[in-house]
Coordinates of N, CA and C in Angstrom, one line a residue:
M512 N 51.9 21.7 22.5 CA 51.0 22.4 21.7 C 49.5 21.9 21.9
K513 N 49.1 22.0 23.1 CA 47.8 21.3 23.5 C 46.6 22.0 22.8
H514 N 46.7 23.2 22.4 CA 45.6 23.9 21.8 C 45.5 23.9 20.3
I515 N 46.6 23.6 19.6 CA 46.7 23.8 18.2 C 45.6 23.0 17.4
Q516 N 45.3 21.8 17.9 CA 44.3 21.0 17.2 C 43.0 21.7 17.2
A517 N 42.5 22.2 18.4 CA 41.2 22.8 18.4 C 41.2 24.2 17.7
N518 N 42.4 24.9 17.8 CA 42.5 26.2 17.2 C 42.4 26.2 15.7
I519 N 43.0 25.2 15.0 CA 43.0 25.1 13.6 C 41.5 24.9 13.1
K520 N 40.8 23.9 13.8 CA 39.4 23.6 13.4 C 38.5 24.8 13.7
H521 N 38.8 25.5 14.8 CA 37.9 26.7 15.2 C 38.1 27.8 14.2
L522 N 39.4 28.1 13.9 CA 39.6 29.3 13.0 C 39.2 28.9 11.5
R523 N 39.3 27.7 11.1 CA 38.8 27.3 9.8 C 37.3 27.5 9.8
S524 N 36.6 27.1 10.9 CA 35.1 27.2 11.0 C 34.7 28.7 10.9
L525 N 35.5 29.5 11.6 CA 35.1 31.0 11.5 C 35.1 31.5 10.1
K526 N 36.0 31.0 9.3 CA 36.1 31.4 7.9 C 35.1 30.6 7.0
E527 N 34.4 29.7 7.6 CA 33.4 28.9 6.9 C 34.0 28.1 5.7
L528 N 35.1 27.5 6.0 CA 35.8 26.8 5.0 C 35.8 25.3 5.3
S529 N 35.6 24.5 4.2 CA 35.7 23.0 4.4 C 37.1 22.7 4.5
Q530 N 37.4 21.4 5.0 CA 38.8 21.0 5.1 C 39.5 21.1 3.8
E531 N 38.8 20.7 2.7 CA 39.3 20.6 1.4 C 39.7 22.0 0.9
R532 N 38.8 23.0 1.1 CA 39.0 24.3 0.6 C 40.1 25.0 1.4
F533 N 40.2 24.7 2.7 CA 41.2 25.2 3.6 C 42.6 24.7 3.2
A534 N 42.6 23.4 2.9 CA 43.9 22.8 2.4 C 44.4 23.4 1.1
D535 N 43.4 23.7 0.2 CA 43.8 24.3 -1.0 C 44.4 25.7 -0.8
E536 N 43.8 26.5 0.1 CA 44.2 27.8 0.4 C 45.7 27.8 0.9
L537 N 46.0 26.8 1.7 CA 47.4 26.7 2.2 C 48.4 25.9 1.4
G538 N 47.8 25.3 0.4 CA 48.7 24.5 -0.4 C 49.0 23.1 0.2
W539 N 48.2 22.7 1.1 CA 48.3 21.4 1.8 C 47.4 20.4 1.2
S540 N 47.5 19.1 1.7 CA 46.5 18.1 1.3 C 45.4 18.1 2.4
R541 N 44.2 17.6 2.0 CA 43.1 17.5 3.0 C 43.4 16.6 4.1
S542 N 44.2 15.5 3.8 CA 44.6 14.6 4.9 C 45.4 15.2 5.9
I543 N 46.3 16.1 5.5 CA 47.2 16.8 6.5 C 46.3 17.7 7.4
V544 N 45.3 18.4 6.9 CA 44.4 19.2 7.7 C 43.7 18.3 8.7
G545 N 43.2 17.2 8.2 CA 42.4 16.3 9.0 C 43.3 15.7 10.2
S546 N 44.5 15.4 9.9 CA 45.4 14.8 10.9 C 45.7 15.8 12.0
Y547 N 45.8 17.1 11.6 CA 46.1 18.1 12.7 C 44.8 18.3 13.5
E548 N 43.7 18.5 12.9 CA 42.4 18.7 13.6 C 42.0 17.6 14.5
E549 N 42.4 16.4 14.1 CA 42.0 15.2 14.9 C 43.1 14.8 15.9
G550 N 44.2 15.5 15.9 CA 45.2 15.3 16.9 C 46.1 14.1 16.6
R551 N 46.1 13.6 15.4 CA 46.9 12.5 15.0 C 48.4 12.9 14.8
S552 N 48.6 14.2 14.5 CA 49.9 14.7 14.3 C 49.9 16.2 14.6
E553 N 51.1 16.8 14.8 CA 51.2 18.2 15.1 C 52.0 18.9 14.0
P554 N 51.5 20.1 13.6 CA 52.2 20.8 12.5 C 53.6 21.2 12.9
P555 N 54.6 20.9 12.0 CA 56.0 21.4 12.2 C 56.0 22.9 12.1
I556 N 57.2 23.5 12.3 CA 57.3 24.9 12.4 C 57.0 25.6 11.1
D557 N 57.3 25.0 9.9 CA 57.0 25.6 8.6 C 55.5 25.7 8.4
R558 N 54.8 24.8 8.9 CA 53.3 24.8 8.7 C 52.7 25.7 9.8
L559 N 53.3 25.9 11.0 CA 52.8 26.9 11.9 C 53.0 28.3 11.3
I560 N 54.1 28.5 10.6 CA 54.3 29.8 10.0 C 53.2 30.0 8.9
D561 N 52.9 28.9 8.2 CA 51.8 29.1 7.2 C 50.5 29.5 7.9
L562 N 50.2 28.8 9.0 CA 49.0 29.2 9.7 C 49.0 30.6 10.2
S563 N 50.1 31.0 10.8 CA 50.3 32.3 11.3 C 50.1 33.4 10.2
N564 N 50.7 33.2 9.1 CA 50.6 34.1 8.0 C 49.2 34.1 7.4
Y565 N 48.5 33.0 7.4 CA 47.2 32.9 6.8 C 46.1 33.6 7.7
F566 N 46.2 33.3 9.0 CA 45.2 33.9 9.9 C 45.7 35.3 10.5
K567 N 47.0 35.6 10.2 CA 47.5 36.8 10.7 C 47.5 36.9 12.3
I568 N 47.8 35.8 12.9 CA 47.9 35.6 14.3 C 49.2 35.1 14.7
P569 N 49.9 35.7 15.7 CA 51.3 35.2 16.0 C 51.3 33.7 16.4
I570 N 52.4 33.0 16.1 CA 52.5 31.6 16.4 C 52.2 31.3 17.9
D571 N 52.8 32.1 18.8 CA 52.6 31.8 20.2 C 51.2 31.9 20.7
I572 N 50.4 32.8 20.0 CA 48.9 32.8 20.3 C 48.3 31.5 19.8
L573 N 48.6 31.1 18.6 CA 48.0 29.9 18.1 C 48.3 28.7 18.9
V574 N 49.5 28.6 19.5 CA 49.9 27.4 20.2 C 49.5 27.5 21.7
R575 N 49.6 28.7 22.3 CA 49.4 28.8 23.8 C 48.0 29.0 24.3
N576 N 47.1 29.5 23.4 CA 45.8 29.9 23.9 C 44.7 29.1 23.2
D577 N 43.6 28.9 24.0 CA 42.4 28.2 23.4 C 41.6 29.3 22.8
L578 N 41.6 29.4 21.5 CA 40.9 30.5 20.8 C 39.4 30.3 20.7
R579 N 39.0 29.1 21.1 CA 37.5 28.9 21.1 C 36.8 29.7 22.2
K580 N 37.6 30.2 23.2 CA 37.0 31.0 24.3 C 36.9 32.4 24.0
A581 N 37.4 32.9 22.8 CA 37.3 34.3 22.4 C 36.4 34.5 21.2
K582 N 35.7 35.6 21.2 CA 34.9 36.0 20.1 C 35.8 36.4 18.9
D583 N 35.3 36.2 17.7 CA 36.2 36.7 16.5 C 36.5 38.1 16.7
T584 N 35.6 39.0 17.2 CA 35.9 40.4 17.4 C 36.9 40.7 18.5
S585 N 37.4 39.6 19.1 CA 38.4 39.8 20.1 C 39.8 39.9 19.5
F586 N 39.9 39.8 18.2 CA 41.2 39.9 17.5 C 41.3 41.4 17.0
I587 N 42.4 42.0 17.4 CA 42.6 43.4 17.0 C 43.8 43.5 16.0
D588 N 43.6 44.2 14.9 CA 44.7 44.3 13.9 C 45.7 45.3 14.4
I589 N 46.9 44.9 14.5 CA 48.1 45.8 14.8 C 49.1 45.6 13.7
G590 N 49.2 46.5 12.8 CA 50.1 46.4 11.7 C 49.6 45.2 10.8
S591 N 50.5 44.3 10.5 CA 50.2 43.1 9.7 C 49.7 41.9 10.5
K592 N 49.7 42.1 11.9 CA 49.3 41.0 12.8 C 48.0 41.2 13.4
R593 N 47.4 40.0 13.8 CA 46.1 40.1 14.6 C 46.5 39.6 16.0
V594 N 46.3 40.4 17.0 CA 46.6 40.1 18.3 C 45.4 39.7 19.1
L595 N 45.4 38.7 19.8 CA 44.3 38.2 20.6 C 44.0 39.1 21.8
F596 N 42.7 39.6 21.9 CA 42.3 40.4 23.0 C 41.1 39.7 23.6
P597 N 41.3 39.0 24.7 CA 40.2 38.2 25.3 C 39.1 39.1 25.8
I598 N 37.9 38.9 25.4 CA 36.7 39.6 25.9 C 35.7 38.5 26.4
T599 N 35.2 38.7 27.6 CA 34.2 37.7 28.1 C 32.8 38.3 28.0
V600 N 31.9 37.4 27.7 CA 30.5 37.9 27.6 C 29.6 37.0 28.4
N601 N 28.4 37.5 28.8 CA 27.5 36.7 29.6 C 26.6 35.9 28.6
E602 N 25.6 35.3 29.2 CA 24.7 34.4 28.4 C 23.9 35.3 27.4
D603 N 23.7 36.6 27.7 CA 23.0 37.5 26.7 C 23.9 38.1 25.7
N604 N 25.2 37.7 25.7 CA 26.2 38.2 24.8 C 26.5 39.6 25.1
E605 N 26.4 40.0 26.3 CA 26.8 41.4 26.7 C 28.2 41.4 27.4
D606 N 29.0 42.4 27.0 CA 30.3 42.5 27.6 C 30.3 42.6 29.1
L607 N 31.1 41.9 29.8 CA 31.3 42.0 31.2 C 32.6 42.7 31.6
I608 N 32.6 43.3 32.8 CA 33.8 44.0 33.2 C 34.6 43.0 34.1
E609 N 35.8 42.7 33.7 CA 36.7 41.9 34.5 C 37.4 42.8 35.6
I610 N 37.5 42.3 36.8 CA 38.1 43.0 37.9 C 39.5 42.4 38.1
I611 N 40.6 43.2 38.0 CA 41.9 42.7 38.2 C 42.2 42.9 39.7
P612 N 42.3 41.8 40.5 CA 42.5 41.9 41.9 C 43.9 42.5 42.3
A613 N 43.9 43.3 43.3 CA 45.1 44.0 43.7 C 46.3 43.1 43.9
K614 N 46.0 42.0 44.6 CA 47.1 41.1 44.9 C 47.6 40.3 43.7
A615 N 46.8 40.3 42.7 CA 47.2 39.5 41.5 C 47.6 40.4 40.3
S616 N 47.6 41.7 40.5 CA 47.8 42.7 39.4 C 49.2 42.5 38.7
A617 N 50.2 42.0 39.5 CA 51.5 41.8 38.9 C 51.4 40.7 37.8
G618 N 50.5 39.7 38.0 CA 50.4 38.7 37.0 C 49.7 39.1 35.7
Y619 N 49.1 40.3 35.7 CA 48.4 40.7 34.5 C 49.3 40.8 33.3
L620 N 50.6 41.2 33.5 CA 51.5 41.4 32.4 C 51.7 40.1 31.7
S621 N 51.7 38.9 32.4 CA 51.9 37.7 31.7 C 50.6 37.0 31.3
G622 N 49.4 37.5 31.8 CA 48.2 36.9 31.5 C 47.2 37.7 30.7
Y623 N 47.6 39.0 30.4 CA 46.6 39.9 29.7 C 46.1 39.4 28.4
D624 N 46.8 38.6 27.7 CA 46.4 38.1 26.3 C 46.0 36.6 26.4
D625 N 45.8 36.1 27.6 CA 45.5 34.7 27.8 C 44.0 34.5 28.2
P626 N 43.2 34.0 27.3 CA 41.7 33.8 27.6 C 41.5 33.0 28.9
E627 N 42.4 32.1 29.2 CA 42.2 31.3 30.4 C 42.4 32.1 31.7
Y628 N 43.3 33.0 31.6 CA 43.6 34.0 32.7 C 42.4 34.9 32.9
I629 N 42.0 35.5 31.8 CA 40.8 36.4 31.8 C 39.6 35.8 32.3
E630 N 39.4 34.5 31.9 CA 38.1 33.8 32.2 C 38.0 33.6 33.7
Q631 N 39.1 33.4 34.4 CA 39.0 33.1 35.9 C 38.9 34.4 36.7
L632 N 38.9 35.6 36.1 CA 38.7 36.8 36.9 C 37.3 37.0 37.3
Q633 N 37.1 37.7 38.5 CA 35.7 38.0 38.9 C 35.2 39.1 37.9
K634 N 33.9 39.0 37.6 CA 33.3 39.9 36.6 C 32.0 40.6 37.1
I635 N 31.8 41.8 36.7 CA 30.5 42.5 37.0 C 30.0 43.1 35.7
K636 N 28.7 43.5 35.8 CA 28.1 44.3 34.7 C 27.7 45.6 35.2
L637 N 28.1 46.7 34.6 CA 27.7 48.0 34.9 C 27.1 48.6 33.7
P638 N 25.7 48.6 33.6 CA 25.0 48.9 32.4 C 25.1 50.4 32.0
F639 N 25.5 51.3 33.0 CA 25.5 52.7 32.7 C 26.8 53.1 32.0
L640 N 27.8 52.3 31.8 CA 29.0 52.6 31.2 C 28.8 52.9 29.7
P641 N 29.7 53.7 29.1 CA 29.6 54.0 27.6 C 30.0 52.7 26.8
T642 N 29.6 52.8 25.5 CA 30.0 51.6 24.7 C 31.5 51.4 24.7
G643 N 31.9 50.1 24.7 CA 33.3 49.8 24.6 C 33.6 48.7 25.7
T644 N 34.8 48.2 25.6 CA 35.2 47.1 26.5 C 35.9 47.8 27.7
H645 N 35.5 47.4 28.9 CA 36.0 48.0 30.1 C 36.6 46.9 31.1
R646 N 37.6 47.3 31.9 CA 38.1 46.5 33.0 C 38.3 47.4 34.2
A647 N 38.3 46.8 35.3 CA 38.6 47.5 36.6 C 40.0 47.2 37.1
F648 N 40.8 48.2 37.3 CA 42.2 48.0 37.7 C 42.4 48.6 39.1
P649 N 43.2 47.9 39.9 CA 43.6 48.4 41.2 C 44.7 49.5 41.1
I650 N 44.6 50.5 41.9 CA 45.6 51.5 42.0 C 46.5 51.4 43.2
K651 N 47.8 51.5 42.9 CA 48.8 51.3 44.0 C 49.6 52.6 44.1
G652 N 49.9 53.0 45.3 CA 50.7 54.2 45.5 C 49.9 55.5 45.5
D653 N 50.7 56.6 45.5 CA 50.1 58.0 45.7 C 50.5 58.9 44.5
S654 N 50.8 58.3 43.4 CA 51.3 59.2 42.3 C 50.2 59.9 41.5
M655 N 48.9 59.4 41.7 CA 47.8 60.0 41.0 C 46.7 60.6 41.9
L656 N 47.1 61.2 43.0 CA 46.2 61.8 44.0 C 45.3 62.8 43.2
P657 N 44.0 62.9 43.5 CA 43.3 62.3 44.7 C 42.9 60.9 44.6
V658 N 43.2 60.2 43.5 CA 42.9 58.7 43.4 C 43.9 58.0 44.3
K659 N 43.5 57.4 45.4 CA 44.3 56.9 46.4 C 44.7 55.4 46.2
D660 N 45.7 55.1 46.9 CA 46.2 53.7 47.0 C 45.0 52.8 47.4
G661 N 44.7 51.7 46.7 CA 43.6 50.9 47.0 C 42.3 51.1 46.3
S662 N 42.3 52.2 45.5 CA 41.1 52.5 44.7 C 41.1 51.6 43.5
F663 N 39.9 51.6 42.8 CA 39.8 50.9 41.5 C 39.4 51.8 40.4
V664 N 40.1 51.8 39.3 CA 39.8 52.6 38.2 C 39.1 51.7 37.1
V665 N 37.9 52.1 36.7 CA 37.3 51.4 35.5 C 37.7 52.2 34.3
A666 N 38.2 51.5 33.3 CA 38.8 52.1 32.1 C 38.3 51.4 30.9
K667 N 38.3 52.1 29.8 CA 37.8 51.6 28.5 C 39.0 51.3 27.6
F668 N 39.0 50.2 26.9 CA 40.1 49.8 26.1 C 40.3 50.7 24.9
V669 N 41.5 51.1 24.6 CA 41.8 52.0 23.4 C 42.4 51.1 22.3
E670 N 41.7 51.0 21.2 CA 42.1 50.1 20.2 C 43.3 50.7 19.4
D671 N 43.3 52.0 19.2 CA 44.4 52.6 18.4 C 45.1 53.6 19.3
I672 N 46.4 53.3 19.5 CA 47.2 54.2 20.4 C 47.3 55.6 19.9
Q673 N 47.1 55.8 18.6 CA 47.1 57.1 18.0 C 46.0 58.0 18.5
D674 N 45.0 57.3 19.1 CA 43.8 58.1 19.6 C 44.0 58.7 21.0
V675 N 45.2 58.5 21.6 CA 45.5 59.1 22.9 C 45.2 60.6 22.9
K676 N 44.4 61.0 23.9 CA 44.0 62.4 24.0 C 45.0 63.0 25.1
N677 N 45.7 64.0 24.7 CA 46.7 64.6 25.6 C 46.1 65.1 26.9
G678 N 46.7 64.7 28.0 CA 46.3 65.2 29.3 C 45.2 64.4 29.9
R679 N 44.7 63.4 29.2 CA 43.7 62.4 29.9 C 44.5 61.4 30.6
T680 N 43.8 60.7 31.6 CA 44.4 59.7 32.3 C 44.1 58.3 31.8
Y681 N 45.1 57.4 31.8 CA 45.0 56.1 31.2 C 45.7 55.1 32.2
V682 N 45.2 53.8 32.1 CA 45.9 52.7 32.6 C 46.7 52.2 31.5
V683 N 48.0 52.1 31.7 CA 48.9 51.7 30.6 C 49.6 50.4 31.1
L684 N 49.6 49.4 30.2 CA 50.4 48.2 30.4 C 51.6 48.2 29.5
T685 N 52.8 48.2 30.1 CA 54.1 48.2 29.4 C 54.9 47.0 29.7
K686 N 55.8 46.7 28.8 CA 56.6 45.5 28.9 C 57.5 45.6 30.2
D687 N 58.0 46.8 30.5 CA 58.9 47.0 31.6 C 58.3 47.2 33.0
D688 N 57.2 48.0 33.0 CA 56.6 48.4 34.3 C 55.3 47.7 34.6
G689 N 54.8 46.9 33.7 CA 53.4 46.3 34.0 C 52.4 47.3 34.0
L690 N 51.4 47.3 34.9 CA 50.3 48.2 34.9 C 50.7 49.5 35.7
V691 N 50.4 50.7 35.0 CA 50.6 52.0 35.7 C 49.4 52.8 35.3
Y692 N 49.0 53.7 36.2 CA 47.9 54.7 36.0 C 48.6 56.1 35.9
K693 N 48.5 56.7 34.7 CA 49.2 58.0 34.6 C 48.4 58.9 33.7
R694 N 48.8 60.2 33.7 CA 48.3 61.2 32.7 C 49.2 61.1 31.5
V695 N 48.6 60.9 30.3 CA 49.4 60.6 29.1 C 49.4 61.7 28.1
Y696 N 50.5 61.9 27.4 CA 50.7 62.8 26.4 C 51.2 62.1 25.1
N697 N 50.6 62.5 24.0 CA 51.0 61.8 22.7 C 52.1 62.5 22.1
L698 N 53.3 61.8 22.1 CA 54.5 62.4 21.4 C 54.9 61.4 20.3
I699 N 53.9 60.7 19.7 CA 54.2 59.7 18.7 C 54.8 60.3 17.5
E700 N 54.2 61.4 17.0 CA 54.6 62.0 15.7 C 56.1 62.5 15.8
D701 N 56.4 63.1 16.9 CA 57.8 63.7 17.1 C 58.8 62.7 17.5
K702 N 58.5 61.8 18.5 CA 59.5 60.9 19.1 C 59.1 59.5 19.2
N703 N 57.9 59.1 18.7 CA 57.4 57.7 18.7 C 57.4 57.2 20.2
V704 N 57.0 58.1 21.1 CA 56.8 57.7 22.5 C 55.5 58.3 23.1
L705 N 55.1 57.8 24.2 CA 54.1 58.4 25.1 C 54.8 59.0 26.3
L706 N 54.4 60.2 26.7 CA 54.9 60.8 27.9 C 53.9 60.5 29.1
L707 N 54.4 59.8 30.1 CA 53.6 59.4 31.2 C 53.9 60.4 32.4
S708 N 52.9 61.0 32.9 CA 53.1 62.0 34.0 C 52.2 61.7 35.2
S709 N 52.7 61.9 36.4 CA 52.0 61.7 37.6 C 51.4 63.1 38.0
D710 N 50.2 63.0 38.6 CA 49.6 64.2 39.2 C 50.3 64.7 40.5
N711 N 50.9 63.7 41.2 CA 51.7 64.0 42.3 C 53.1 64.4 41.8
K712 N 53.5 65.7 42.0 CA 54.7 66.2 41.3 C 56.0 65.7 42.0
V713 N 55.8 64.9 43.0 CA 57.0 64.3 43.6 C 57.6 63.3 42.6
Y714 N 56.8 62.8 41.7 CA 57.2 61.8 40.7 C 57.5 62.5 39.3
Q715 N 58.6 62.2 38.7 CA 59.0 62.8 37.5 C 58.3 62.1 36.3
P716 N 57.9 62.9 35.3 CA 57.4 62.3 34.1 C 58.4 61.5 33.4
Y717 N 58.0 60.5 32.6 CA 59.0 59.7 31.8 C 58.3 59.2 30.5
E718 N 59.2 58.9 29.6 CA 58.8 58.5 28.2 C 58.8 57.0 28.1
V719 N 57.8 56.5 27.3 CA 57.7 55.1 27.0 C 57.6 54.9 25.5
P720 N 58.6 54.2 24.9 CA 58.5 53.9 23.5 C 57.2 53.1 23.1
I721 N 56.7 53.5 22.0 CA 55.4 52.9 21.6 C 55.5 51.3 21.5
E722 N 56.7 50.8 21.1 CA 56.8 49.4 21.0 C 56.8 48.7 22.4
N723 N 56.9 49.4 23.4 CA 56.8 48.8 24.8 C 55.4 48.9 25.4
V724 N 54.5 49.6 24.7 CA 53.1 49.7 25.2 C 52.3 48.5 24.7
L725 N 51.8 47.7 25.6 CA 51.0 46.5 25.3 C 49.5 46.7 25.2
E726 N 49.0 47.5 26.2 CA 47.6 47.9 26.2 C 47.5 49.3 26.8
L727 N 46.4 49.9 26.4 CA 46.1 51.3 26.8 C 44.6 51.3 27.2
W728 N 44.2 51.8 28.4 CA 42.8 51.9 28.8 C 42.5 53.3 29.3
E729 N 41.5 53.9 28.7 CA 41.2 55.3 29.1 C 40.2 55.3 30.3
F730 N 40.5 56.2 31.3 CA 39.7 56.3 32.5 C 38.3 56.6 32.2
T731 N 37.4 55.9 32.9 CA 36.0 56.1 32.8 C 35.4 56.6 34.1
C732 N 35.7 55.8 35.2 CA 35.3 56.2 36.5 C 36.1 55.5 37.5
C733 N 36.0 55.9 38.8 CA 36.7 55.2 39.8 C 35.9 55.1 41.1
I734 N 36.4 54.2 42.0 CA 35.8 54.1 43.3 C 36.9 54.0 44.3
N735 N 36.8 54.9 45.4 CA 37.7 54.9 46.5 C 37.3 54.0 47.5
T736 N 38.2 53.2 48.1 CA 37.8 52.2 49.0 C 38.3 52.5 50.4
Q737 N 38.9 53.6 50.6 CA 39.5 53.9 51.9 C 38.5 54.0 53.1
E738 N 37.3 54.3 52.8 CA 36.3 54.4 53.8 C 35.8 53.1 54.4
Y739 N 36.3 52.0 53.8 CA 35.9 50.6 54.2 C 37.0 50.0 55.0
D740 N 36.6 49.1 55.9 CA 37.5 48.4 56.7 C 38.2 47.4 55.8
E741 N 39.5 47.1 56.1 CA 40.3 46.1 55.3 C 39.6 44.8 55.1
K742 N 38.9 44.3 56.2 CA 38.2 43.0 56.1 C 37.1 43.0 55.1
E743 N 36.5 44.2 54.9 CA 35.4 44.3 53.9 C 35.9 44.3 52.5
L744 N 37.2 44.5 52.3 CA 37.6 44.7 50.9 C 38.0 43.4 50.2
K745 N 37.1 42.4 50.4 CA 37.2 41.2 49.6 C 36.6 41.4 48.2
M746 N 37.0 40.5 47.3 CA 36.5 40.8 45.9 C 35.0 40.9 45.8
S747 N 34.3 40.0 46.6 CA 32.8 40.1 46.6 C 32.3 41.4 47.0
S748 N 33.0 42.0 48.0 CA 32.5 43.3 48.6 C 32.8 44.4 47.5
I749 N 33.9 44.3 46.9 CA 34.3 45.3 45.9 C 33.3 45.3 44.7
M750 N 32.9 44.1 44.3 CA 31.9 43.9 43.3 C 30.6 44.5 43.7
A751 N 30.2 44.3 44.9 CA 28.9 44.9 45.4 C 29.0 46.4 45.5
M752 N 30.2 46.9 45.8 CA 30.3 48.4 45.9 C 30.1 49.0 44.5
F753 N 30.7 48.4 43.5 CA 30.6 48.9 42.1 C 29.1 48.9 41.7
Q754 N 28.4 47.8 42.1 CA 27.0 47.7 41.7 C 26.1 48.7 42.5
E755 N 26.3 48.8 43.8 CA 25.5 49.6 44.6 C 25.7 51.1 44.4
L756 N 26.9 51.5 44.0 CA 27.2 52.9 43.9 C 27.2 53.4 42.5
K757 N 26.4 52.8 41.6 CA 26.4 53.1 40.2 C 26.0 54.6 40.0
V758 N 25.1 55.1 40.9 CA 24.7 56.5 40.7 C 25.9 57.4 41.0
E759 N 26.6 57.1 42.0 CA 27.9 57.9 42.3 C 28.9 57.7 41.2
L760 N 29.0 56.5 40.7 CA 30.0 56.3 39.6 C 29.6 57.1 38.4
E761 N 28.3 57.2 38.1 CA 27.8 58.0 36.9 C 28.2 59.4 37.1
A762 N 28.1 59.9 38.3 CA 28.5 61.3 38.6 C 30.0 61.5 38.3
V763 N 30.8 60.6 38.8 CA 32.2 60.7 38.6 C 32.5 60.7 37.1
Q764 N 31.9 59.8 36.4 CA 32.1 59.7 35.0 C 31.9 61.0 34.3
K765 N 30.8 61.7 34.6 CA 30.4 62.9 33.9 C 31.4 64.0 34.2
M766 N 32.1 63.9 35.4 CA 33.0 64.9 35.8 C 34.4 64.7 35.1
A767 N 34.7 63.5 34.7 CA 36.0 63.1 34.2 C 36.3 63.8 32.9

């Protein structure tokens, strides 16, 4: 539980509570709070449950992640829980776009909620994008032609899954399949599922239960990389392409 010491102190500070007031809120003693924050002892499971219920953050997030690296607005309310959503900002406090590299996209399923994983990703700033948090995802396969294998889709995070717009394209992170890029239909009211459909009719549509959907990102724009030699498709080159082709990307965005 290497992060719990710093996390307790950080979360208490976000609420602007003294150790004494924080202890009162939890029904603990001030000395107990001090011992945890100073690393002299670690909270047992019953006190971890107290912390989880108080901050509305899952225990595994409290224990596994360094929450000092995330803004308070990086926590998203889902039901009665607050789930950590890592967002990186530059020195001007502007949101940056993280690029998920193609070769490491399989690791996104295990690292999507880990600030340390997100922090090590390459980042760019595209000032022409609409308001919201965006990431760039690699596209694999031919299920969504004309978006080809090797392209990157820049997509905007959807906070409420109920906001899915039927027939729009989304990058979907699911427990079973990891990252997929599909056309999505909202069947939540009738069946509590999303219908994921490929534009390439060789692939059959399929349903995903809502509880299996971890993240949803709505298409904003894309860049095809097929015109470039494989040696040019290093992460630095892809970043440069995003930045240099912003006029082209703006045009694609307006057409979407």
